[in-house]
Short mmCIF file of C-alpha atoms and ligand atoms in Angstrom, two decimals:
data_model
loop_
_atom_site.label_atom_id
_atom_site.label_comp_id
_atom_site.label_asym_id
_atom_site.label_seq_id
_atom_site.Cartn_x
_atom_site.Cartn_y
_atom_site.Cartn_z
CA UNK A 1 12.22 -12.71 -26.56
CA UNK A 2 13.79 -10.02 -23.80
CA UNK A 3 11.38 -9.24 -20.95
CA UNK A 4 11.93 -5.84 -19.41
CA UNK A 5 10.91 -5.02 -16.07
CA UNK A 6 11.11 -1.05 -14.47
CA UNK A 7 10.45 -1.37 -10.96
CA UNK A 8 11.76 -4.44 -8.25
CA UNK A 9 9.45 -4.34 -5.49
CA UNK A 10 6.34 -6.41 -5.03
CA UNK A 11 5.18 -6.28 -8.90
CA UNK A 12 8.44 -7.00 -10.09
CA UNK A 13 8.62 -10.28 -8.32
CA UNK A 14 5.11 -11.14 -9.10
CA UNK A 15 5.80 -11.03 -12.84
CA UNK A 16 9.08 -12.45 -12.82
CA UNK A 17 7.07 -15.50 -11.22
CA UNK A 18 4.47 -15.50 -13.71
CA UNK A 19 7.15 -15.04 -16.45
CA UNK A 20 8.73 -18.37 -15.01
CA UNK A 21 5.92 -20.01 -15.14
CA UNK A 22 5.40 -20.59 -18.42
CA UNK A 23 8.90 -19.25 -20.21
CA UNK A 24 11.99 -20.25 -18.42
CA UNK A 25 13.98 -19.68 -21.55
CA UNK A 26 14.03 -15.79 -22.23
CA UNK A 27 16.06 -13.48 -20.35
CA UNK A 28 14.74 -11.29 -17.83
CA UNK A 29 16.18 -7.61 -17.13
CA UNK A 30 14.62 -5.91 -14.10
CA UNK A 31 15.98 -2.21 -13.32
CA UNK A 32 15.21 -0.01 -10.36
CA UNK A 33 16.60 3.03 -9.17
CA UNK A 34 16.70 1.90 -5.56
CA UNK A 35 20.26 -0.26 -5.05
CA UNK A 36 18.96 -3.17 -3.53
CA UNK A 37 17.52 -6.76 -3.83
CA UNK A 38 12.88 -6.66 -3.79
CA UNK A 39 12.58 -5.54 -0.19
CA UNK A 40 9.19 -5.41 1.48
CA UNK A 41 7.80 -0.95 2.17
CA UNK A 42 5.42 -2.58 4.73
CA UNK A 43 8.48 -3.56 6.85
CA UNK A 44 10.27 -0.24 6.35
CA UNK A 45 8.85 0.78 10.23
CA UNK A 46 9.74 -2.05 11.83
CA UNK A 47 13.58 -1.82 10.75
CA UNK A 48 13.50 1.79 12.16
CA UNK A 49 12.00 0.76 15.45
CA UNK A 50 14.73 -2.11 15.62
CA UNK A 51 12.48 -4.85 15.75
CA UNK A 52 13.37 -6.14 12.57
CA UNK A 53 17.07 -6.31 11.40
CA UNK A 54 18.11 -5.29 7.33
CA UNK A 55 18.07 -8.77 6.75
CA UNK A 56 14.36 -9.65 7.50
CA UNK A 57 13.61 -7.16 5.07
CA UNK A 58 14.06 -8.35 2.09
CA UNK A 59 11.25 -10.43 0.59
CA UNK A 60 12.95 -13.14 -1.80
CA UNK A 61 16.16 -14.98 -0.77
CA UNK A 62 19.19 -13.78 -1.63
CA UNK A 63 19.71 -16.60 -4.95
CA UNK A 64 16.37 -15.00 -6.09
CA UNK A 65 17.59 -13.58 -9.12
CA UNK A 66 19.95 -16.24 -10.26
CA UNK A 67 17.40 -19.09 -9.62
CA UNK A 68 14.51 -16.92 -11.72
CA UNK A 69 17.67 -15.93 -14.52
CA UNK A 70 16.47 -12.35 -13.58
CA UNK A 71 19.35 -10.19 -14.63
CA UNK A 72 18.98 -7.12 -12.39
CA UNK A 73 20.12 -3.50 -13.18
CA UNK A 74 19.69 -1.49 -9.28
CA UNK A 75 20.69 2.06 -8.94
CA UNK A 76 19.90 2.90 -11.90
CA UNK A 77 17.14 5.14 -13.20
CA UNK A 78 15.21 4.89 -16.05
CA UNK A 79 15.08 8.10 -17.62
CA UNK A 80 12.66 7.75 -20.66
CA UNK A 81 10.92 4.94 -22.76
CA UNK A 82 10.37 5.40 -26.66
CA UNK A 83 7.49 2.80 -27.10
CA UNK A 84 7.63 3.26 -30.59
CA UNK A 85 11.37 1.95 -30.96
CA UNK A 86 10.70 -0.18 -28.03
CA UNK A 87 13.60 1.17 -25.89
CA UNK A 88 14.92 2.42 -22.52
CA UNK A 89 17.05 5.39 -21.64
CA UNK A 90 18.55 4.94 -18.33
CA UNK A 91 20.72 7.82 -16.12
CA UNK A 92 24.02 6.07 -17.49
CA UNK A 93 23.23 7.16 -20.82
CA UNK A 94 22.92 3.01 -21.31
CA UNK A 95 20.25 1.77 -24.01
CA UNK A 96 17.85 -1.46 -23.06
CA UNK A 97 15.50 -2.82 -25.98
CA UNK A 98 12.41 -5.10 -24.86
CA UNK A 99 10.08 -7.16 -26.98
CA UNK A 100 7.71 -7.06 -23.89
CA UNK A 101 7.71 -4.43 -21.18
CA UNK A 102 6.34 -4.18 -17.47
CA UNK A 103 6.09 -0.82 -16.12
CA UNK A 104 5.66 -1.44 -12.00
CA UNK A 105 7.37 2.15 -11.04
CA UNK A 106 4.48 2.34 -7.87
CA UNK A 107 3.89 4.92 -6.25
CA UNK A 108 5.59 8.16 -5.50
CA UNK A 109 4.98 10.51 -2.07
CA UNK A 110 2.83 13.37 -2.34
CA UNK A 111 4.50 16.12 -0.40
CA UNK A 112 2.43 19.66 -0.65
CA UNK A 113 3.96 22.47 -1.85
CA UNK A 114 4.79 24.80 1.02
CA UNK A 115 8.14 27.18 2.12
CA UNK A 116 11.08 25.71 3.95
CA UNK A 117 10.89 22.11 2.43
CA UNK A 118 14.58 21.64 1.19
CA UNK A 119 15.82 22.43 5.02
CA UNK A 120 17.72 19.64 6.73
CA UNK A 121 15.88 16.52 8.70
CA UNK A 122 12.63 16.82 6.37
CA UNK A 123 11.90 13.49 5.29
CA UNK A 124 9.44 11.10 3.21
CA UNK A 125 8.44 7.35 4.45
CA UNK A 126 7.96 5.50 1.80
CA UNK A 127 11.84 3.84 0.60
CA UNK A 128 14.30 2.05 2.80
CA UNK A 129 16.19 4.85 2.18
CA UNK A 130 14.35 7.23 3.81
CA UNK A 131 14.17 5.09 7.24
CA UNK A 132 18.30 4.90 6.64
CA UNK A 133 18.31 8.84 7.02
CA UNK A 134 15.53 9.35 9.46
CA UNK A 135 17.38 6.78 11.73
CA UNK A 136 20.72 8.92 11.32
CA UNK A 137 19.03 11.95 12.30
CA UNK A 138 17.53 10.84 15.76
CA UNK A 139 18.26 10.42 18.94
CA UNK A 140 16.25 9.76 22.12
CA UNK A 141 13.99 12.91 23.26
CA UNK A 142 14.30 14.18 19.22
CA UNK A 143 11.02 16.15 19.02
CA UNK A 144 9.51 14.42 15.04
CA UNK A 145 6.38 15.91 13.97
CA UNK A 146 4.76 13.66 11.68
CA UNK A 147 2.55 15.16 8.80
CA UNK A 148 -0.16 12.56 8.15
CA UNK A 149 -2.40 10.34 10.08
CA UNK A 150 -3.02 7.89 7.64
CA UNK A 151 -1.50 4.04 7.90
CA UNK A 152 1.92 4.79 6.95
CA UNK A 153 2.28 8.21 9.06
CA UNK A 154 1.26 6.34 12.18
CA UNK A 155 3.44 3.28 11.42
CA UNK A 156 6.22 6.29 11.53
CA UNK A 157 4.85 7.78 14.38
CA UNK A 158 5.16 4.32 16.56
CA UNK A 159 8.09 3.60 14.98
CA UNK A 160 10.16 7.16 16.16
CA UNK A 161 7.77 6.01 20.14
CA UNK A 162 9.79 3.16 20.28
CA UNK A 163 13.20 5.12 19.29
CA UNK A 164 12.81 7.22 22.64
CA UNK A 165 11.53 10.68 20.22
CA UNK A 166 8.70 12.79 21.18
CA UNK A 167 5.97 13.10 18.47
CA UNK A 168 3.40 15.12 17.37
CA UNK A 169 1.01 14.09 14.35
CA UNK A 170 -0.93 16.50 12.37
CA UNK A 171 -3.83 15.46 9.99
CA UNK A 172 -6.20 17.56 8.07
CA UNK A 173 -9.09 15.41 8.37
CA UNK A 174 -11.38 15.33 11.66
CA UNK A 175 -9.90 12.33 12.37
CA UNK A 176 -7.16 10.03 12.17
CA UNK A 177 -6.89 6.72 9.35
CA UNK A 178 -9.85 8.53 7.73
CA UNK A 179 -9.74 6.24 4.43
CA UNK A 180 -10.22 2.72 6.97
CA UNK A 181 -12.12 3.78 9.54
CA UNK A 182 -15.12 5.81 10.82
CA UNK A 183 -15.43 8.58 13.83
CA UNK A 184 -15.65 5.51 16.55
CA UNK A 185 -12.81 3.48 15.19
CA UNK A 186 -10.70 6.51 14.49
CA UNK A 187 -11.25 8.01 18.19
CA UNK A 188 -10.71 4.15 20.28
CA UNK A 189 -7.11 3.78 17.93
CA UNK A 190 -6.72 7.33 18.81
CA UNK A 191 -6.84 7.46 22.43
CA UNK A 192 -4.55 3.91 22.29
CA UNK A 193 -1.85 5.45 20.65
CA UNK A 194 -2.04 8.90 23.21
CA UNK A 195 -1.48 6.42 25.75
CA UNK A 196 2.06 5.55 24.10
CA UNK A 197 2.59 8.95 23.96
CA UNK A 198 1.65 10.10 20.67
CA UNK A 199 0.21 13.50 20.48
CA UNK A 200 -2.33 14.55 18.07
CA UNK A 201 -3.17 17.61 16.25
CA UNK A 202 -6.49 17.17 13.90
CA UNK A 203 -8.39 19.84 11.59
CA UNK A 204 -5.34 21.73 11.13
CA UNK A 205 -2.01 21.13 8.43
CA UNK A 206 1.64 22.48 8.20
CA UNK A 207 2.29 25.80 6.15
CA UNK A 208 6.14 26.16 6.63
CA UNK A 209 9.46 24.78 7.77
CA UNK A 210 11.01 27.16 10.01
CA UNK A 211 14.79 27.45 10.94
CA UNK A 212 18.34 28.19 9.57
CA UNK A 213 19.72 25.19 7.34
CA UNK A 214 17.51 22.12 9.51
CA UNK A 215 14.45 22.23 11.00
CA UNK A 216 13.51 24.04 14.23
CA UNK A 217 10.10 24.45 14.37
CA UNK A 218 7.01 24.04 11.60
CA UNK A 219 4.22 26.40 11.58
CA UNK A 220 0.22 25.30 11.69
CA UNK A 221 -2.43 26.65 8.98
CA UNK A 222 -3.61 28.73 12.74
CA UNK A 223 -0.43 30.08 13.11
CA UNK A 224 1.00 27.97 16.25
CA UNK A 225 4.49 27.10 15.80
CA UNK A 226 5.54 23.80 16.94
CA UNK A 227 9.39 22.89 17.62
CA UNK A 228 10.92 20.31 15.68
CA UNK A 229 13.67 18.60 14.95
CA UNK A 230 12.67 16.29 11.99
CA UNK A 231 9.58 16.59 10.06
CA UNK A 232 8.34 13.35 8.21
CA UNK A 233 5.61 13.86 4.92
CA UNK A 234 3.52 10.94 4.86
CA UNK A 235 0.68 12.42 3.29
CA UNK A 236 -0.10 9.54 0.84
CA UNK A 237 0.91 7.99 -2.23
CA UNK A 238 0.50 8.93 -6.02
CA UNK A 239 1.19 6.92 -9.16
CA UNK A 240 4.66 7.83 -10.38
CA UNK A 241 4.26 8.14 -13.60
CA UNK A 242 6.50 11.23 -14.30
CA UNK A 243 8.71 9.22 -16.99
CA UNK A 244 5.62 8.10 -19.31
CA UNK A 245 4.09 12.07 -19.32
CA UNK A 246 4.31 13.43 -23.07
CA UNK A 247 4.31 10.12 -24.14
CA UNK A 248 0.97 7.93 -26.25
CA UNK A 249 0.32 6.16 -22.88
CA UNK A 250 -3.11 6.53 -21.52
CA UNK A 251 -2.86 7.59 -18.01
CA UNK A 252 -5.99 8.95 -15.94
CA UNK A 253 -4.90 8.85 -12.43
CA UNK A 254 -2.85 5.91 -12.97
CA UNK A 255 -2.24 3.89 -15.93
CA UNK A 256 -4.92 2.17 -17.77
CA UNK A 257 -5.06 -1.23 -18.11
CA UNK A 258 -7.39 -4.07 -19.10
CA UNK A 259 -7.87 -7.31 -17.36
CA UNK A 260 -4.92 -8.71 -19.03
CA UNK A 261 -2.71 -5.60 -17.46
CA UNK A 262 -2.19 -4.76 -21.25
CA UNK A 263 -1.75 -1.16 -21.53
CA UNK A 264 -2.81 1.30 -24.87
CA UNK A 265 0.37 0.23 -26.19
CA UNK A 266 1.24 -3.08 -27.76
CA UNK A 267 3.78 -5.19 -25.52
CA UNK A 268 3.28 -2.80 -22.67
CA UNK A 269 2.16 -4.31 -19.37
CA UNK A 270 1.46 -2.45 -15.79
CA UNK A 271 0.83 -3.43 -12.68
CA UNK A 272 0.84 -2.42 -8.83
CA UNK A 273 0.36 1.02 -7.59
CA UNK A 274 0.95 2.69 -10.46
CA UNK A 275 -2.02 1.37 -12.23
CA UNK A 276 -5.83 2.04 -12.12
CA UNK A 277 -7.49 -1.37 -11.20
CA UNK A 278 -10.96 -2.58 -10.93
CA UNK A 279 -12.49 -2.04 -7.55
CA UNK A 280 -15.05 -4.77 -7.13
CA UNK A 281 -17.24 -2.90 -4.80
CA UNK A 282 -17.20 0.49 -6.23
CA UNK A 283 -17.42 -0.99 -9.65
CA UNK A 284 -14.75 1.54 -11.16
CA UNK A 285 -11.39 1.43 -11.92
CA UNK A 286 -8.59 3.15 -9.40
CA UNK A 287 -6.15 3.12 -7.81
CA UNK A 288 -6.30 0.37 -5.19
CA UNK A 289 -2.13 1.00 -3.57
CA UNK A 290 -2.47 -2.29 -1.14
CA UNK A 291 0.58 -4.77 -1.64
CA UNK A 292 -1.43 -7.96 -2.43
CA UNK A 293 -3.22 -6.41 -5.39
CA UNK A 294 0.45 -5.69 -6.53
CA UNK A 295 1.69 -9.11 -6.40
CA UNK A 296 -1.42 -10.59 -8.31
CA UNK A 297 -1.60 -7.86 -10.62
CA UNK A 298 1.97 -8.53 -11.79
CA UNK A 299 1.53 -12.28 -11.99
CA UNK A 300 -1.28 -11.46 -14.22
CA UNK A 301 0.81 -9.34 -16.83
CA UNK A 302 3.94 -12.11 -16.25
CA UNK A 303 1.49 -15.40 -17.63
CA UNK A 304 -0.02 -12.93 -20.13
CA UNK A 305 3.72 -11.54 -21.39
CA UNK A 306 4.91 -14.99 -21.74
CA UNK A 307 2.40 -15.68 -24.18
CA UNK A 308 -0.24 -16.74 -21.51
CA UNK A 309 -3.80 -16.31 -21.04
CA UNK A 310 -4.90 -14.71 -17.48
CA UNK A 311 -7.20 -12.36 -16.18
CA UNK A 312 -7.28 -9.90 -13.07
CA UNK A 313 -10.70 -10.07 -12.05
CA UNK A 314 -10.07 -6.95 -9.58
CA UNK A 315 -10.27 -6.52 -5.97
CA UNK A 316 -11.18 -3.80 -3.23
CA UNK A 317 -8.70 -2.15 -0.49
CA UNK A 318 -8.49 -4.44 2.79
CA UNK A 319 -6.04 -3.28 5.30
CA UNK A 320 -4.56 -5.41 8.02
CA UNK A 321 -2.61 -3.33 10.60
CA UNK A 322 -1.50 -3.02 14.05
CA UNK A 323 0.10 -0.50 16.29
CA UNK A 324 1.42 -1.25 19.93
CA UNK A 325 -0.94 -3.69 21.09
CA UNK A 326 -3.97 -2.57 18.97
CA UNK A 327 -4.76 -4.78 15.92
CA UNK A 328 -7.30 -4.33 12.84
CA UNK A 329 -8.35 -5.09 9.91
CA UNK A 330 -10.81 -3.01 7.78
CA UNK A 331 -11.60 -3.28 3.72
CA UNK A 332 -14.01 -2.11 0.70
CA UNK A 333 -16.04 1.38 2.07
CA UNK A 334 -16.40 1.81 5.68
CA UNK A 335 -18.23 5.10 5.69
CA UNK A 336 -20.89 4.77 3.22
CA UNK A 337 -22.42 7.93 1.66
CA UNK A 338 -25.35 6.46 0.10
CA UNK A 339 -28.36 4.62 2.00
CA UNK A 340 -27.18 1.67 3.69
CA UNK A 341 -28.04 -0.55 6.95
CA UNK A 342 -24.76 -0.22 9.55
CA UNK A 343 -24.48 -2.91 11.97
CA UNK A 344 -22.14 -1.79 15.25
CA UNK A 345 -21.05 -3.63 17.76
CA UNK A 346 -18.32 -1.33 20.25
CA UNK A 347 -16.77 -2.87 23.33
CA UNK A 348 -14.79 0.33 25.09
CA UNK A 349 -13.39 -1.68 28.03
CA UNK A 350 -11.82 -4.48 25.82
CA UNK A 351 -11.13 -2.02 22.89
CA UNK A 352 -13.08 -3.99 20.90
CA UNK A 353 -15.13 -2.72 17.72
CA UNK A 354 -16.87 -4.19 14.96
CA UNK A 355 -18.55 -2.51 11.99
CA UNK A 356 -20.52 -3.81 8.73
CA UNK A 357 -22.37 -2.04 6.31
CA UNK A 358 -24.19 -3.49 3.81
CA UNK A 359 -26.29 -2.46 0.83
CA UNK A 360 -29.03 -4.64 -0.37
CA UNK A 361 -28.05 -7.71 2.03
CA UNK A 362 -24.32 -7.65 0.12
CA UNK A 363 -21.43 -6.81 2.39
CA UNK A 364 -20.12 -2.86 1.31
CA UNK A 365 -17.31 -2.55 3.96
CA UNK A 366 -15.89 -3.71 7.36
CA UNK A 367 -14.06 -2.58 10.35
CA UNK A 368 -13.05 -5.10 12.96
CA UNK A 369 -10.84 -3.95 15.27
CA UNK A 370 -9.71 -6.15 18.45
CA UNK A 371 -11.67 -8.65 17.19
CA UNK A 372 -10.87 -10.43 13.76
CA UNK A 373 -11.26 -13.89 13.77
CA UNK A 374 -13.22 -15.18 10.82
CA UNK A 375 -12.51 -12.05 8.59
CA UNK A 376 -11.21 -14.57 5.54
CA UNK A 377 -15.32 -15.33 5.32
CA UNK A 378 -16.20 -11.55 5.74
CA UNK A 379 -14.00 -11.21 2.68
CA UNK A 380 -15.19 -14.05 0.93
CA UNK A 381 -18.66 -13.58 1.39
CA UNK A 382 -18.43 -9.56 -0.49
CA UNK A 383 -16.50 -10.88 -3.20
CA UNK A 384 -18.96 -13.12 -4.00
CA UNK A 385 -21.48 -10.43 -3.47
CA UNK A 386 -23.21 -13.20 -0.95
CA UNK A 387 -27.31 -11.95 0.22
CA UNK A 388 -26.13 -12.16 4.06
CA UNK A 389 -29.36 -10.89 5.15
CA UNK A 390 -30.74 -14.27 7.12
CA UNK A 391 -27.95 -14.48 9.24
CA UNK A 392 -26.38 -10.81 9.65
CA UNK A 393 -26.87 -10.50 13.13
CA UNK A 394 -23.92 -13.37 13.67
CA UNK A 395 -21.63 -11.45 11.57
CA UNK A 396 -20.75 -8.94 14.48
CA UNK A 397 -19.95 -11.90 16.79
CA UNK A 398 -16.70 -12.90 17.81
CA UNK A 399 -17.07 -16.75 17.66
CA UNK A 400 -19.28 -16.03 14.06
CA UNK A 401 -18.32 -19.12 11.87
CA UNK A 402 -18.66 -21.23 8.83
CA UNK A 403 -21.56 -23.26 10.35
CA UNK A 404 -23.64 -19.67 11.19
CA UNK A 405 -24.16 -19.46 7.24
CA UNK A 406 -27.05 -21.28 4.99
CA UNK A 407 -26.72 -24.54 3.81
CA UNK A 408 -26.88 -23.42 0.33
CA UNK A 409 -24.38 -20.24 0.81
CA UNK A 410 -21.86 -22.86 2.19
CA UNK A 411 -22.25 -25.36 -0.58
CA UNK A 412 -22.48 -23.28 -3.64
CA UNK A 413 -21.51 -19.68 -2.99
CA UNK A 414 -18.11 -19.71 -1.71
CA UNK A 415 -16.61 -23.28 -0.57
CA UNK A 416 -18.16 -24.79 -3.22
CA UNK A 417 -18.35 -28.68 -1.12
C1 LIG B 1 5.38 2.54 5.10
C2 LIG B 1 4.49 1.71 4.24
C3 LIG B 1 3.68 0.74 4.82
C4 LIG B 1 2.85 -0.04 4.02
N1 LIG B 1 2.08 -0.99 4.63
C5 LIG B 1 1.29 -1.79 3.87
C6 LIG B 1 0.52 -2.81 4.47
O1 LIG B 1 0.53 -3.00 5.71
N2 LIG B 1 -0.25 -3.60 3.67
C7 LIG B 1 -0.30 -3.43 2.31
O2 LIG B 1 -1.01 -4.18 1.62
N3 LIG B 1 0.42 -2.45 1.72
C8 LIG B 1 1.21 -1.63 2.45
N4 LIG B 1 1.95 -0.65 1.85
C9 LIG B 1 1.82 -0.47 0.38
C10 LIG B 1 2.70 -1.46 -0.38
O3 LIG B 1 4.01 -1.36 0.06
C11 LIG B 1 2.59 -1.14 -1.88
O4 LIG B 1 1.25 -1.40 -2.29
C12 LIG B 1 3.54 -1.99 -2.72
O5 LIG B 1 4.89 -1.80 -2.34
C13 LIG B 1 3.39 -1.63 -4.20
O6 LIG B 1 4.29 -2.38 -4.94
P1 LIG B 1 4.74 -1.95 -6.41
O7 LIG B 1 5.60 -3.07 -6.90
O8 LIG B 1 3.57 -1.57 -7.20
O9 LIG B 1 5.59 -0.60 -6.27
P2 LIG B 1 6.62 -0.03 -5.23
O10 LIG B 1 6.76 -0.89 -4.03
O11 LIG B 1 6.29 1.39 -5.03
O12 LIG B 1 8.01 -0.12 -6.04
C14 LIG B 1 8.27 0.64 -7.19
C15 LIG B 1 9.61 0.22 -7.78
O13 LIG B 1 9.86 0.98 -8.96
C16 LIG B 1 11.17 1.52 -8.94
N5 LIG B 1 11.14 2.71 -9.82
C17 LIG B 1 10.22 3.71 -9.84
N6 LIG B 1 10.49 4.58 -10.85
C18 LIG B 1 11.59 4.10 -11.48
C19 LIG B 1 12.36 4.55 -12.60
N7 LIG B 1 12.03 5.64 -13.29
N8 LIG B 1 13.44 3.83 -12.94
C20 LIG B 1 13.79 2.71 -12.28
N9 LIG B 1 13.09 2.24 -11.22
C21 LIG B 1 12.01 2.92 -10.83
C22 LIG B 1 11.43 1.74 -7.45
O14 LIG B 1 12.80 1.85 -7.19
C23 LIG B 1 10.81 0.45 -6.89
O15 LIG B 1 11.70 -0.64 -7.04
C24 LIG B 1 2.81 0.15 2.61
C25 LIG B 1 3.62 1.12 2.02
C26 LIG B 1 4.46 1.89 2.82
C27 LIG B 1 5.33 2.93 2.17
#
């Protein structure tokens, strides 16, 4: 038996652990075309701010591979799988067989299609790699102009703060972190982060990359030109599937799987962001691109590959972020088209703000910002789709608790004592 692994980030090393935990006979191969050991994306920031050194970043220890009997093939890309001789093509020209395959390739950056793009200092945040070259092309009082206010744009945007550069976010949307928050949230983070000196520019995008061979200025959808000396894409993330198109894989917007993480194809396995999972409060499959969903997910297709029996049961997007000295923590859909009851609770003075909206007395979504104590029961309590309507009053409060819920919530719902 050969286990086969394309990708060595978070998936990776969740099925290499689920692998071990039943086979810890068969040989492992993991290949990824970035050259080092499973490093963690969420820390990618904090290396180019300096608060972390290279070190810190990796997620396993540095015997990982030899202690798992993970033989790993970095730097390498692989080009092209034939699922029908069960094989790999890699950029060497080199030739891997598998009797079972994970595919945990993640996510790729979406960067729009506009003029001046190949020029010099424009940049993607989504690989150690690209903080490695951002960090080589600034300097204090660099003007960076970030495109994308989502998590991972403004996790750039502190980052280059904290390096001394001036910068200038632009997002499309009316407001900033538009998939975690609503209007209030968006504006009380927003006016935070101006006070560290981040300037926003909202409603409006980037439709070219001026200047000679690098960047000098980018140009706005209303025609202002902004000077620049880096630009940095952080516009989201898409399932990179480009290796698996033309090929019998069933792929909507990421790959299908089924609980198991079995693909179409026999002895194929995904798992992470590249893969369509179930979202437990939509109730439909997507793609949910949150690092603990990766993890699990790949456990799941490791027990199952190893001849196991192991089920994903799905999950729903919960963030957990800070910036500067603002913290939050949001999850599952915090701006609710359909009829629903909001519950608010905003604080201005201590930057405080708490949001629930529920459907039916079951918890749809949550924003807590400031204020987060207690959110392990928030979660608990919508995953197990918990009536919270006798007591949701106490949910906004800061000190809200185990003992605030009903005897019979407490004893058979989620704790189970
Ligand atoms: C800046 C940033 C901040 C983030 N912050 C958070 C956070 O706070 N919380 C959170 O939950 N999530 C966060 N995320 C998301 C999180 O990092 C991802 O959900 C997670 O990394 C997904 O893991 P994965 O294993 O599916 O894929 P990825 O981490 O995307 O790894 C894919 C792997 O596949 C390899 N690969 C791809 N194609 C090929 C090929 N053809 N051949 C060989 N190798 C290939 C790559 O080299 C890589 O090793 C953040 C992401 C970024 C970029």
């Amino acid at each position: 038996m050969k286990y086969v692994i394309i990708g060595n980030s978070i998936a990776a090393a969740g099925c290499i652990e689920g692998i071990r935990k039943i086979d810890n006979e068969n040989e492992i191969i993991v290949i990824s075309q970035e050259p080092y050991h499973i490093y963690s994306r969420p820390l990618i920031s904090y290396w180019l701010s300096g608060k972390i050194n290279e070190e810190k970043i990796y997620y396993r220890p540095w015997d990982y591979y030899e202690k798992y009997r993970v033989k790993p093939i970095l730097g390498r890309k692989v080009e092209r799988v034939d699922f029908d001789e069960k094989k790999l093509y890699l950029d060497n020209n080199d030739e891997i067989y598998y009797d079972k395959l994970l595919i945990a390739t993640g996510g790729k950056p979406f960067i729009p299609n506009i003029l001046g793009l190949a020029k010099k200092n424009v940049f993607t945040f989504i690989k150690f790699d690209d903080v490695k070259a951002i960090d080589k092309a600034i300097c204090p009082g660099a003007k960076a102009v970030v495109v994308g206010g989502g998590l991972s744009g403004l996790k750039a945007a502190e980052a280059l703060i904290k390096r001394g550069c001036e910068v200038t976010v632009i997002e499309l949307a009316e407001r900033i972190l538009g998939s975690i928050l609503d209007d209030e949230g968006a504006k009380l983070v927003q006016n935070e982060l101006e006070k560290y000196g981040i300037k926003f520019v909202l409603k409006n995008s980037v439709i070219e990359i001026l200047g000679e061979e690098r960047v000098e200025k980018i140009k706005l959808q209303t025609q202002e030109e902004i000077p620049a000396d880096l630009v940095i894409f952080s516009i989201g993330v898409v399932p990179n599937v480009d290796i698996f198109k033309d090929t019998p894989l069933k792929i909507n917007r990421g790959i299908i799987v089924n609980t198991k993480m079995e693909t179409n194809i026999p002895d194929v396995y995904a798992a992470g962001d590249v893969v369509e999972a179930f979202d437990l409060i939509l109730g439909e499959k997507r793609v949910i691109p949150i690092l603990p969903n990766a993890y699990i997910q790949g456990e799941v297709a490791g027990i199952n590959m190893a001849g196991g029996d192991f089920e994903y049961e799905g999950s729903f997007p919960i963030n957990s972020i800070g910036f500067f000295d603002i913290h939050m923590m949001t999850g599952g859909i915090v701006n609710p088209k359909e009829d629903c009851e909001v519950l608010k609770r905003l604080e201005r003075d201590r930057k405080i703000y708490r949001k629930i909206c529920l459907k039916d007395g079951r918890i749809l979504g949550f924003i807590f910002i400031n204020s987060f104590d207690r959110t392990g029961m928030i979660v608990d309590l919508m995953k197990n789709k918990v009536d919270v309507s006798g007591f949701k009053e106490r949910l906004l409060l800061d000190n809200f608790g185990f003992l605030d819920l009903p005897k019979e919530v407490r004893r058979e719902k989620i704790w189970r004592v």
